[in-house]
Structure formats: structure tokens, C-alpha cells
Coordinates of N, CA, C and O in Angstrom, one line a residue:
M1 N 0.3 -1.1 0.3 CA 0.0 0.3 -0.3 C 0.9 0.9 -0.2 O 1.6 1.3 0.5
A2 N 0.8 1.8 -1.0 CA 1.1 3.6 -0.3 C 0.7 4.4 0.7 O 0.0 4.4 1.0
T3 N 2.5 4.7 0.6 CA 1.6 5.7 2.2 C 0.9 7.5 1.8 O 2.0 7.8 0.8
T4 N 0.5 6.9 3.0 CA -0.3 8.7 2.3 C 0.1 9.8 3.5 O 0.7 9.4 5.6
K5 N 0.9 11.4 3.3 CA 1.3 11.6 4.2 C 0.2 13.0 4.5 O -0.2 13.6 3.7
W6 N 0.2 13.8 5.7 CA 0.0 14.3 6.2 C -0.1 15.1 7.2 O 1.6 14.8 7.8
A7 N 0.6 17.0 6.8 CA 0.8 17.4 7.3 C -0.2 18.4 8.6 O -1.5 19.1 8.4
I8 N -0.1 19.0 9.5 CA -1.4 20.1 10.5 C -1.0 21.6 9.3 O -0.4 21.7 8.8
D9 N -2.7 21.2 9.5 CA -2.8 22.9 9.9 C -3.3 23.7 10.6 O -3.9 23.8 11.3
P10 N -1.6 24.7 11.3 CA -1.9 25.3 12.3 C -2.9 26.6 13.0 O -3.4 26.9 13.8
T11 N -3.4 26.8 11.1 CA -4.3 27.6 11.3 C -5.5 27.0 11.7 O -6.8 28.0 12.6
H12 N -6.2 26.4 12.0 CA -7.1 25.1 12.3 C -6.8 24.2 13.7 O -7.9 23.5 13.4
S13 N -6.4 24.7 13.9 CA -5.7 23.9 15.6 C -5.1 23.9 16.5 O -4.9 25.6 16.5
E14 N -5.8 23.0 17.8 CA -5.4 24.7 19.6 C -4.4 23.2 20.0 O -6.1 21.8 19.9
I15 N -3.7 23.4 20.8 CA -3.0 22.5 21.1 C -3.5 22.9 22.7 O -2.9 23.3 23.2
G16 N -4.1 22.2 23.0 CA -4.8 23.0 24.0 C -5.3 22.4 25.9 O -4.8 20.9 25.8
F17 N -4.9 22.6 26.7 CA -4.8 21.7 27.8 C -5.3 22.6 28.9 O -5.8 24.0 29.7
K18 N -6.3 21.4 30.4 CA -7.2 22.8 31.8 C -6.0 22.4 32.4 O -6.8 21.0 33.3
V19 N -5.6 22.4 33.6 CA -5.9 22.7 35.3 C -6.4 22.9 36.3 O -6.4 24.2 35.8
K20 N -6.4 22.1 36.8 CA -7.5 23.2 38.3 C -6.8 23.0 39.3 O -5.0 23.5 39.4
H21 N -7.1 25.0 39.5 CA -6.7 26.0 40.1 C -7.6 26.7 41.4 O -8.2 26.1 41.6
M22 N -6.8 26.0 42.6 CA -7.3 25.8 43.9 C -8.3 25.3 44.5 O -8.9 24.8 44.5
M23 N -8.0 23.9 43.4 CA -9.2 22.8 43.3 C -10.6 23.0 43.4 O -10.8 22.2 42.6
F24 N -11.0 24.5 43.0 CA -12.3 24.1 42.6 C -12.5 24.9 40.5 O -13.5 24.9 40.5
T25 N -11.0 25.7 40.8 CA -11.8 26.1 38.8 C -10.6 25.8 38.1 O -9.4 25.3 38.4
N26 N -10.6 26.2 36.8 CA -10.0 25.6 35.6 C -9.1 26.8 35.3 O -9.6 27.7 35.3
V27 N -8.2 26.5 35.0 CA -6.9 27.2 33.9 C -6.9 27.2 32.6 O -6.8 25.7 32.3
S28 N -7.2 27.8 31.9 CA -6.9 26.1 30.9 C -5.7 26.9 29.7 O -5.0 29.1 29.9
G29 N -4.6 26.7 28.9 CA -3.7 26.7 28.3 C -4.0 26.2 27.0 O -4.6 25.7 26.7
K30 N -2.9 27.1 26.4 CA -2.3 25.7 25.4 C -1.1 25.7 24.1 O -0.3 26.8 25.2
F31 N -0.2 26.0 23.6 CA 0.1 26.1 22.7 C 0.2 26.7 21.6 O -0.4 25.9 20.6
N32 N 1.1 27.3 21.6 CA 1.6 28.3 20.1 C 2.2 28.1 19.6 O 2.3 28.3 17.5
D33 N 3.3 26.9 19.5 CA 4.5 26.7 18.2 C 4.4 25.0 17.9 O 4.9 25.2 19.3
Y34 N 3.8 25.0 17.1 CA 3.7 23.7 17.3 C 4.0 22.3 15.9 O 3.5 23.5 14.6
E35 N 4.4 21.6 16.1 CA 4.2 20.6 14.0 C 3.7 19.4 15.1 O 3.7 18.7 15.8
A36 N 2.9 18.8 14.1 CA 2.5 17.8 13.8 C 2.9 16.8 12.2 O 2.3 17.7 11.4
T37 N 3.1 15.9 12.1 CA 2.3 14.8 11.2 C 1.7 13.1 10.6 O 1.7 13.5 11.6
I38 N 1.3 12.9 10.3 CA 0.5 11.7 10.0 C 1.3 11.2 8.8 O 0.9 11.8 7.9
A39 N 1.8 9.8 8.9 CA 2.0 8.8 7.6 C 0.5 7.4 8.0 O 1.4 6.8 9.0
S40 N 0.1 7.4 7.1 CA -1.1 6.4 7.3 C -1.1 6.1 5.6 O -0.7 5.9 4.3
D41 N -1.6 4.8 6.1 CA -1.8 3.4 4.3 C -3.4 4.6 3.4 O -4.4 3.9 4.4
E42 N -2.9 5.0 2.8 CA -4.2 5.5 1.3 C -5.1 6.5 3.3 O -3.9 7.6 3.9
N43 N -6.2 6.4 2.9 CA -6.9 6.8 3.5 C -7.7 6.0 4.5 O -8.4 6.1 5.3
N44 N -6.7 5.2 4.9 CA -7.1 4.1 5.9 C -6.3 4.7 7.6 O -4.8 3.8 7.2
F45 N -6.6 4.7 8.3 CA -5.8 5.3 9.4 C -5.8 3.9 10.5 O -5.1 5.0 11.6
E46 N -5.6 3.1 10.6 CA -5.2 2.3 11.7 C -4.2 1.9 11.3 O -3.5 1.6 9.6
N47 N -3.6 1.5 12.1 CA -1.6 1.8 13.0 C -1.5 3.4 12.2 O 0.3 2.5 11.3
A48 N -1.9 4.1 11.9 CA -1.2 5.6 11.3 C -0.1 5.8 11.4 O 0.1 5.6 13.3
A49 N 1.6 6.4 12.0 CA 2.2 6.4 12.2 C 2.1 8.3 12.7 O 1.7 9.0 12.2
I50 N 2.3 8.8 14.2 CA 1.4 9.9 14.4 C 2.8 10.6 15.3 O 3.2 9.9 16.2
N51 N 3.2 12.3 14.7 CA 4.5 12.1 15.3 C 3.9 13.7 16.2 O 3.6 14.5 15.2
F52 N 3.8 14.3 17.0 CA 4.5 15.8 17.4 C 5.3 16.5 18.7 O 6.7 15.8 19.0
S53 N 5.1 17.6 18.4 CA 6.4 18.8 18.4 C 6.2 20.0 18.8 O 5.5 20.7 18.2
A54 N 5.4 20.4 20.3 CA 5.9 21.9 20.7 C 6.9 22.5 21.3 O 7.6 22.1 22.3
D55 N 7.1 23.5 20.7 CA 7.3 24.3 21.8 C 7.4 25.3 23.1 O 6.3 26.2 23.3
I56 N 8.0 24.6 24.5 CA 7.9 25.0 25.0 C 7.7 26.5 25.5 O 7.1 27.4 26.1
K57 N 8.7 26.9 24.7 CA 9.0 28.9 25.1 C 7.0 29.2 24.5 O 6.2 30.3 25.3
S58 N 6.6 28.6 23.7 CA 4.9 29.6 23.3 C 3.8 29.0 23.6 O 3.0 28.9 23.6
I59 N 3.9 28.0 25.3 CA 3.0 27.9 26.4 C 2.3 29.3 26.8 O 2.7 30.8 26.5
D60 N 1.1 29.0 26.5 CA 0.0 30.7 26.3 C -1.1 30.3 27.6 O -2.3 30.0 26.8
T61 N -1.0 30.6 28.4 CA -2.7 30.8 29.1 C -3.5 32.2 29.9 O -4.5 32.6 30.7
G62 N -2.3 33.1 29.2 CA -3.6 34.5 29.0 C -2.7 35.6 30.0 O -3.7 36.5 30.4
N63 N -1.9 34.3 31.4 CA -0.8 35.5 31.9 C 0.4 35.3 32.2 O 1.3 34.5 32.4
T64 N 0.9 36.2 31.2 CA 1.9 37.1 31.2 C 3.5 35.8 31.9 O 4.9 35.1 32.2
D65 N 2.5 36.0 34.1 CA 3.5 35.9 35.4 C 3.4 34.6 35.2 O 5.0 33.8 35.2
R66 N 2.6 33.8 35.0 CA 2.0 32.6 35.2 C 3.4 32.1 33.6 O 4.1 30.4 34.6
D67 N 2.2 32.1 32.0 CA 3.0 31.9 31.1 C 4.8 31.6 31.9 O 5.7 30.3 31.9
N68 N 5.6 33.3 32.2 CA 7.3 32.3 32.9 C 7.4 31.4 34.0 O 8.6 30.5 33.6
H69 N 6.4 31.9 35.2 CA 6.9 29.9 35.6 C 6.8 28.8 35.2 O 8.0 27.9 35.6
L70 N 5.6 28.8 34.2 CA 5.4 26.9 34.1 C 6.8 27.0 33.0 O 7.1 25.9 32.2
R71 N 7.4 27.5 32.5 CA 8.9 27.9 31.3 C 10.2 27.5 32.1 O 11.1 26.9 32.4
S72 N 9.8 28.2 33.8 CA 11.0 27.6 35.1 C 10.9 26.4 35.0 O 10.7 25.2 34.5
A73 N 12.8 26.1 35.8 CA 12.1 25.2 36.2 C 11.3 24.3 37.1 O 12.2 23.5 37.1
D74 N 10.5 24.7 38.2 CA 10.0 24.7 38.0 C 8.3 24.2 38.0 O 8.6 22.6 38.0
F75 N 8.6 23.8 36.8 CA 7.2 23.4 35.8 C 8.9 22.5 34.1 O 9.0 21.7 34.1
F76 N 8.9 23.1 33.2 CA 8.6 22.7 32.0 C 10.4 23.0 31.8 O 11.6 22.3 31.2
D77 N 11.3 23.6 32.5 CA 12.7 23.6 32.6 C 13.0 23.5 31.2 O 13.8 23.5 31.1
I78 N 12.6 24.6 30.3 CA 13.2 24.9 28.7 C 13.8 25.6 28.8 O 15.0 25.0 28.1
E79 N 15.4 25.7 30.3 CA 17.3 25.8 29.6 C 17.7 24.3 29.4 O 18.0 24.5 28.4
N80 N 16.3 24.0 29.6 CA 17.1 22.5 30.2 C 16.3 21.0 28.4 O 17.3 20.3 28.0
S81 N 15.3 21.3 28.3 CA 14.2 20.9 28.5 C 13.1 21.5 26.9 O 12.1 21.8 27.3
P82 N 13.6 22.1 26.0 CA 12.5 23.2 25.7 C 11.5 23.2 24.1 O 11.1 23.9 23.9
K83 N 11.6 21.8 24.0 CA 10.6 20.8 23.4 C 10.3 19.5 24.4 O 10.4 19.3 24.7
M84 N 8.2 19.7 24.1 CA 7.7 18.5 24.2 C 8.1 18.1 23.3 O 6.7 18.4 21.9
T85 N 7.6 16.3 22.8 CA 7.6 15.3 21.6 C 6.9 14.2 22.1 O 6.4 13.5 23.1
F86 N 6.4 13.6 21.1 CA 5.2 12.2 21.4 C 5.5 11.4 19.3 O 5.1 12.0 18.4
K87 N 5.7 11.0 19.7 CA 5.2 10.2 18.9 C 4.8 8.4 19.3 O 4.3 7.5 20.3
S88 N 3.7 8.4 18.4 CA 2.8 7.3 18.3 C 3.3 6.0 18.4 O 5.0 5.6 17.3
S89 N 3.3 4.8 19.4 CA 3.1 3.3 18.7 C 1.8 2.7 18.2 O 2.4 1.3 17.9
S90 N 1.2 2.9 18.0 CA -0.5 3.2 17.4 C -1.3 3.6 17.6 O -1.2 4.5 18.4
F91 N -2.5 3.2 16.5 CA -3.3 4.1 16.7 C -4.6 3.4 15.3 O -4.5 2.8 14.5
T92 N -5.7 2.5 17.2 CA -6.1 1.4 17.0 C -7.6 2.3 16.2 O -8.8 2.6 17.5
K93 N -8.7 1.6 15.6 CA -9.7 2.2 15.5 C -10.7 1.3 16.9 O -10.3 0.1 17.4
V94 N -11.4 1.7 17.4 CA -12.1 1.3 18.1 C -13.8 1.1 17.9 O -14.4 -1.0 17.8
N95 N -14.1 1.2 17.2 CA -15.6 1.6 17.1 C -15.8 3.0 15.5 O -14.0 4.1 15.4
D96 N -16.3 2.6 14.8 CA -16.6 3.4 13.5 C -15.9 5.8 14.6 O -17.1 6.0 15.4
G97 N -15.2 6.3 13.6 CA -14.9 7.2 14.5 C -14.6 7.4 16.4 O -14.4 8.7 16.5
N98 N -13.6 5.9 16.8 CA -13.2 6.7 17.5 C -12.4 5.3 17.3 O -12.7 4.3 17.3
Y99 N -10.3 6.2 17.8 CA -9.8 5.2 18.1 C -9.2 6.2 18.9 O -9.8 6.8 20.9
E100 N -8.4 4.5 19.3 CA -6.8 4.8 20.7 C -5.7 5.0 20.3 O -5.2 4.4 19.3
L101 N -5.5 6.1 21.0 CA -3.2 7.1 20.6 C -2.6 6.3 21.8 O -3.5 6.7 22.3
T102 N -1.4 6.0 20.9 CA -0.5 4.7 22.1 C 0.5 5.3 21.7 O 0.8 5.4 21.0
G103 N 1.8 6.2 22.7 CA 2.7 6.7 22.5 C 2.9 7.2 23.5 O 3.0 7.0 24.8
K104 N 4.8 7.0 23.1 CA 5.4 8.1 24.0 C 5.2 9.6 23.4 O 6.0 10.3 23.0
L105 N 5.0 10.1 25.0 CA 5.2 11.2 25.1 C 6.4 12.2 26.8 O 6.6 10.9 27.1
N106 N 7.1 12.7 25.7 CA 8.9 12.8 25.9 C 8.3 14.6 26.4 O 8.2 15.5 25.8
I107 N 8.4 14.6 27.8 CA 8.5 15.8 28.3 C 9.7 16.2 29.5 O 9.6 15.3 30.5
R108 N 10.8 17.2 29.2 CA 11.8 16.9 30.7 C 12.5 16.5 30.3 O 12.7 15.8 31.5
R109 N 12.4 15.8 29.3 CA 13.6 14.1 28.7 C 13.4 12.5 29.6 O 14.3 12.3 30.5
I110 N 11.5 13.0 30.0 CA 11.3 12.3 31.0 C 10.1 11.8 30.2 O 9.8 12.3 29.7
E111 N 10.6 10.4 29.9 CA 10.0 9.9 28.3 C 8.5 8.8 29.3 O 9.0 7.4 29.3
K112 N 7.3 8.6 29.2 CA 6.5 7.6 29.4 C 5.4 7.5 28.6 O 4.5 7.9 27.4
E113 N 4.5 6.0 28.4 CA 3.3 6.0 27.6 C 2.2 6.9 27.8 O 1.7 6.6 29.6
V114 N 1.5 6.8 27.0 CA 0.0 7.3 27.5 C -0.8 7.0 26.0 O 0.2 6.7 25.2
K115 N -2.4 6.7 26.4 CA -3.1 5.9 25.6 C -3.8 7.3 25.6 O -4.4 7.3 27.1
L116 N -5.0 7.3 24.7 CA -5.7 9.0 24.2 C -6.7 8.3 23.5 O -6.5 8.4 22.9
P117 N -8.4 9.0 24.4 CA -9.5 8.5 22.8 C -8.2 10.2 22.6 O -8.5 11.0 22.5
V118 N -9.6 9.0 21.0 CA -9.4 10.0 19.7 C -10.7 9.5 18.2 O -11.1 8.8 18.9
E119 N -11.4 11.1 18.7 CA -12.6 11.4 17.5 C -11.7 11.2 16.9 O -11.7 12.7 16.3
F120 N -11.9 10.9 15.3 CA -11.5 11.0 13.9 C -12.8 11.7 13.4 O -14.7 10.8 13.3
S121 N -12.7 12.9 13.3 CA -14.6 13.5 12.3 C -14.6 13.3 11.1 O -15.5 13.3 10.6
G122 N -13.5 11.8 10.2 CA -13.8 12.0 8.6 C -12.7 12.8 7.7 O -11.9 14.0 8.6
I123 N -13.3 12.7 6.6 CA -11.8 12.9 5.3 C -12.8 14.1 4.3 O -14.3 13.5 4.0
M124 N -12.6 15.0 4.5 CA -13.6 16.7 3.8 C -12.3 16.6 2.7 O -11.1 17.3 2.9
T125 N -13.3 18.0 1.2 CA -12.1 18.6 0.9 C -12.8 19.8 1.0 O -13.8 20.4 0.4
D126 N -11.8 20.3 0.9 CA -12.4 22.4 1.5 C -12.5 23.2 0.5 O -11.9 23.0 -1.0
P127 N -13.7 24.7 -0.1 CA -13.4 24.4 -1.3 C -12.2 25.4 -1.6 O -12.4 26.1 -3.2
W128 N -11.1 25.2 -0.9 CA -9.7 25.3 -2.5 C -9.3 23.5 -3.3 O -7.8 23.5 -3.3
G129 N -10.5 22.6 -2.6 CA -9.7 21.6 -3.3 C -8.9 21.2 -2.6 O -8.4 19.2 -3.0
N130 N -7.8 20.9 -1.6 CA -7.6 20.4 -0.7 C -8.2 19.5 0.5 O -8.9 19.0 1.3
T131 N -7.5 18.2 0.4 CA -8.2 16.9 1.4 C -7.7 17.1 3.0 O -6.8 17.2 2.6
K132 N -8.7 17.3 3.8 CA -8.3 17.5 5.0 C -8.8 16.0 5.9 O -10.3 15.8 5.6
I133 N -8.3 16.5 7.2 CA -9.0 15.5 8.0 C -8.9 16.3 9.4 O -8.2 17.1 9.8
G134 N -10.2 15.6 10.6 CA -10.3 16.2 11.9 C -10.1 15.1 12.8 O -10.1 14.0 12.7
L135 N -8.9 14.8 14.1 CA -8.8 14.2 15.3 C -9.4 15.6 15.8 O -8.7 16.7 16.0
N136 N -10.5 15.1 17.2 CA -10.4 15.6 18.2 C -9.6 14.7 19.1 O -10.5 13.5 19.3
I137 N -8.9 15.5 20.3 CA -8.1 14.2 21.6 C -8.4 15.1 22.1 O -7.7 15.2 23.1
T138 N -9.1 13.4 23.0 CA -8.6 14.0 24.5 C -7.7 13.4 25.8 O -7.7 12.9 25.6
G139 N -7.9 13.5 26.7 CA -7.4 12.6 28.7 C -7.0 13.0 29.0 O -7.1 14.5 29.0
K140 N -6.1 12.4 30.0 CA -5.9 13.7 31.0 C -4.8 12.8 31.1 O -4.5 11.3 31.4
I141 N -3.2 13.2 31.6 CA -2.2 12.4 32.1 C -1.5 13.3 33.6 O -2.5 14.4 34.2
N142 N -1.0 12.5 34.7 CA -0.8 13.2 36.0 C 0.6 14.0 36.4 O 2.5 13.8 35.1
R143 N 0.9 15.3 35.8 CA 1.3 16.5 35.5 C 3.5 16.0 36.6 O 4.6 15.7 36.0
K144 N 3.0 15.4 36.9 CA 4.2 14.6 38.9 C 4.5 14.1 37.2 O 6.2 13.2 38.0
D145 N 4.1 12.8 36.3 CA 5.0 12.0 36.3 C 5.8 12.6 34.9 O 7.0 11.8 34.8
W146 N 5.8 13.3 34.3 CA 7.0 13.7 33.7 C 8.0 15.2 34.6 O 8.7 15.5 34.3
G147 N 7.7 15.1 36.0 CA 9.1 16.3 37.1 C 7.6 17.6 37.3 O 8.5 17.4 37.2
L148 N 6.8 17.2 36.6 CA 6.2 18.8 36.8 C 5.9 18.8 38.5 O 4.8 19.2 38.8
N149 N 7.3 19.0 39.1 CA 6.1 18.7 40.6 C 5.8 19.9 41.7 O 5.0 19.4 42.0
W150 N 6.0 21.3 41.7 CA 6.2 22.5 41.9 C 4.7 22.6 42.3 O 3.9 22.2 42.1
N151 N 3.9 23.1 43.5 CA 2.7 23.2 44.6 C 3.0 23.5 45.5 O 4.2 24.2 45.9
S152 N 1.9 24.8 45.6 CA 1.7 25.2 47.1 C 0.6 24.7 47.9 O -0.6 24.7 46.7
A153 N 1.0 23.9 48.9 CA -0.2 24.1 49.9 C -1.3 25.0 51.0 O -0.8 26.6 50.3
L154 N -2.5 24.7 50.5 CA -3.6 25.8 50.1 C -3.6 26.3 52.1 O -3.7 24.7 52.7
E155 N -4.0 26.7 52.4 CA -4.4 27.1 54.0 C -5.5 26.4 54.5 O -5.4 25.4 55.7
A156 N -7.0 25.9 53.2 CA -8.2 25.0 53.7 C -8.0 24.2 53.2 O -8.8 23.7 53.8
G157 N -6.2 23.3 52.9 CA -6.5 22.0 52.4 C -6.4 22.4 51.7 O -7.2 23.2 50.4
G158 N -6.3 21.3 50.9 CA -5.2 21.4 49.1 C -3.9 21.7 48.7 O -3.1 22.0 49.2
V159 N -4.4 21.6 47.5 CA -2.8 22.3 46.8 C -3.3 23.6 45.2 O -4.4 23.1 44.9
L160 N -2.9 24.1 45.1 CA -3.4 25.0 44.8 C -2.4 24.4 43.1 O -4.4 25.1 42.2
V161 N -2.7 23.2 42.1 CA -2.3 23.3 41.7 C -2.5 21.7 41.4 O -1.7 21.4 41.6
S162 N -3.7 21.3 40.9 CA -4.3 19.8 40.0 C -2.6 19.4 40.3 O -1.7 19.9 39.2
D163 N -3.1 17.8 39.8 CA -1.8 17.5 39.2 C -1.9 16.8 37.6 O -1.2 16.2 37.3
D164 N -3.9 16.3 37.7 CA -4.2 15.9 36.6 C -4.0 17.1 35.7 O -4.4 18.0 35.8
V165 N -3.3 17.5 34.5 CA -3.1 17.8 34.0 C -5.6 17.4 32.5 O -4.8 15.9 31.8
R166 N -5.6 17.6 31.6 CA -6.6 17.2 31.4 C -6.5 18.4 29.4 O -6.7 19.0 29.6
L167 N -6.1 17.6 28.7 CA -6.3 17.3 27.8 C -7.2 18.2 25.9 O -8.5 17.2 26.8
N168 N -7.3 18.3 25.8 CA -8.4 19.6 24.6 C -7.5 19.7 23.7 O -7.8 21.0 23.2
I169 N -7.4 18.6 22.7 CA -6.8 19.0 21.9 C -7.2 18.3 19.4 O -7.3 17.6 19.7
E170 N -7.2 19.8 19.0 CA -8.7 19.7 18.4 C -6.8 20.2 17.0 O -6.8 21.1 17.0
L171 N -7.1 18.8 15.5 CA -6.5 19.7 14.7 C -7.2 18.8 13.5 O -7.9 17.9 13.2
Q172 N -6.4 19.8 12.6 CA -6.9 19.9 10.9 C -5.5 18.9 11.0 O -4.6 19.9 10.9
F173 N -5.8 18.0 9.9 CA -3.9 18.3 8.7 C -5.1 17.3 7.4 O -6.3 17.7 7.1
A174 N -3.6 18.5 7.0 CA -4.0 18.1 5.2 C -3.0 17.7 3.7 O -2.5 17.4 4.7
K175 N -4.2 16.2 3.6 CA -4.0 15.9 2.3 C -2.0 16.4 2.2 O -1.9 17.3 1.1
Q176 N -1.0 16.3 2.1 CA -0.3 16.1 1.0 C 0.4 15.5 0.2 O 0.3 15.1 -0.1

């Protein structure tokens, strides 16, 4: 079978996340500078190879002080680990429109396997004749698994930053 290559359309994609702050509200963020590719067998995405990288300095939570803290050694440590990467090991169809993505997520030079549910939105041709696909990746990871350990205890109990990071990743790819 011929391999089809897909490149991310960054103007129609978002790498987003949410973390609980003070145990009861969510703080949202995203990465603004990233790359992603898919290699698949024609239009069959079963076992597609998915690769992703994000430039940590592009983290954006809407607050400069918080973003700078996230870039520091307390969290992502961009001095020593400027990129976050993901390389898939499998992309398995669960049922129509739903897949499970498994692969190695590397943050702070710590590589861990993750499994994430993916909604495949389908294949369409845009008004300019480009073939596109859409993916929505969700899931949850524990930030401490990658050495993102900084926190502060709250006087009333609990902690300032949740260990759980919820992912909300909307991706559009163009056939190359």
C-alpha cells in the first residue's frame, strides 16, 4: 500500500489543556508553536504513525507571569528541555469514528507511554480542493509523571495546582 502523508494545518488546530487551580476552578492554556505529521496507508488510519512536537516557550495561559513560571525549572524547564514531543506506537480503531492513540510523550527528557481517546471527524475536501481530516484528542495525564512537581499547599487544605492535566487537542491535517 502507498503511504499518505498529512501535515498539520496550524490555523485550524489547537493544542489545549486545563488544570484545576485552588481545587475548584480551571485554568486553560495552549501551545502556539508546534508541528505534527501523520503517515497512513492511503485513507486508512488504522496503525497510522503520528508525530508531534511543541515549543515549550510558546505556552500561553493568558497570563505572562504564570507563563514565565511554567517555563521555569519549577515546571517545564525550557533551559534544559525546550520541546515536548510525542511519537505514536499505535493508532487503533475502537469503533466508527473512535480510535485509541498510544505512544511515548516526552516532557523534561522524561518519556512515558500514554493512551488517549481520539475522535476521528472524517475526511473532507475544502473549497480550494485540499483533502483534510479532523481529530479531537482528549484525555488526562498526571503532570508529576514528567517531573512537573511544583505546588503550594492551601491554608484551607488541598493544593494550588492539580496533578491532573486534562487535554483538549483539536487537529486538522492536510493531505500532502
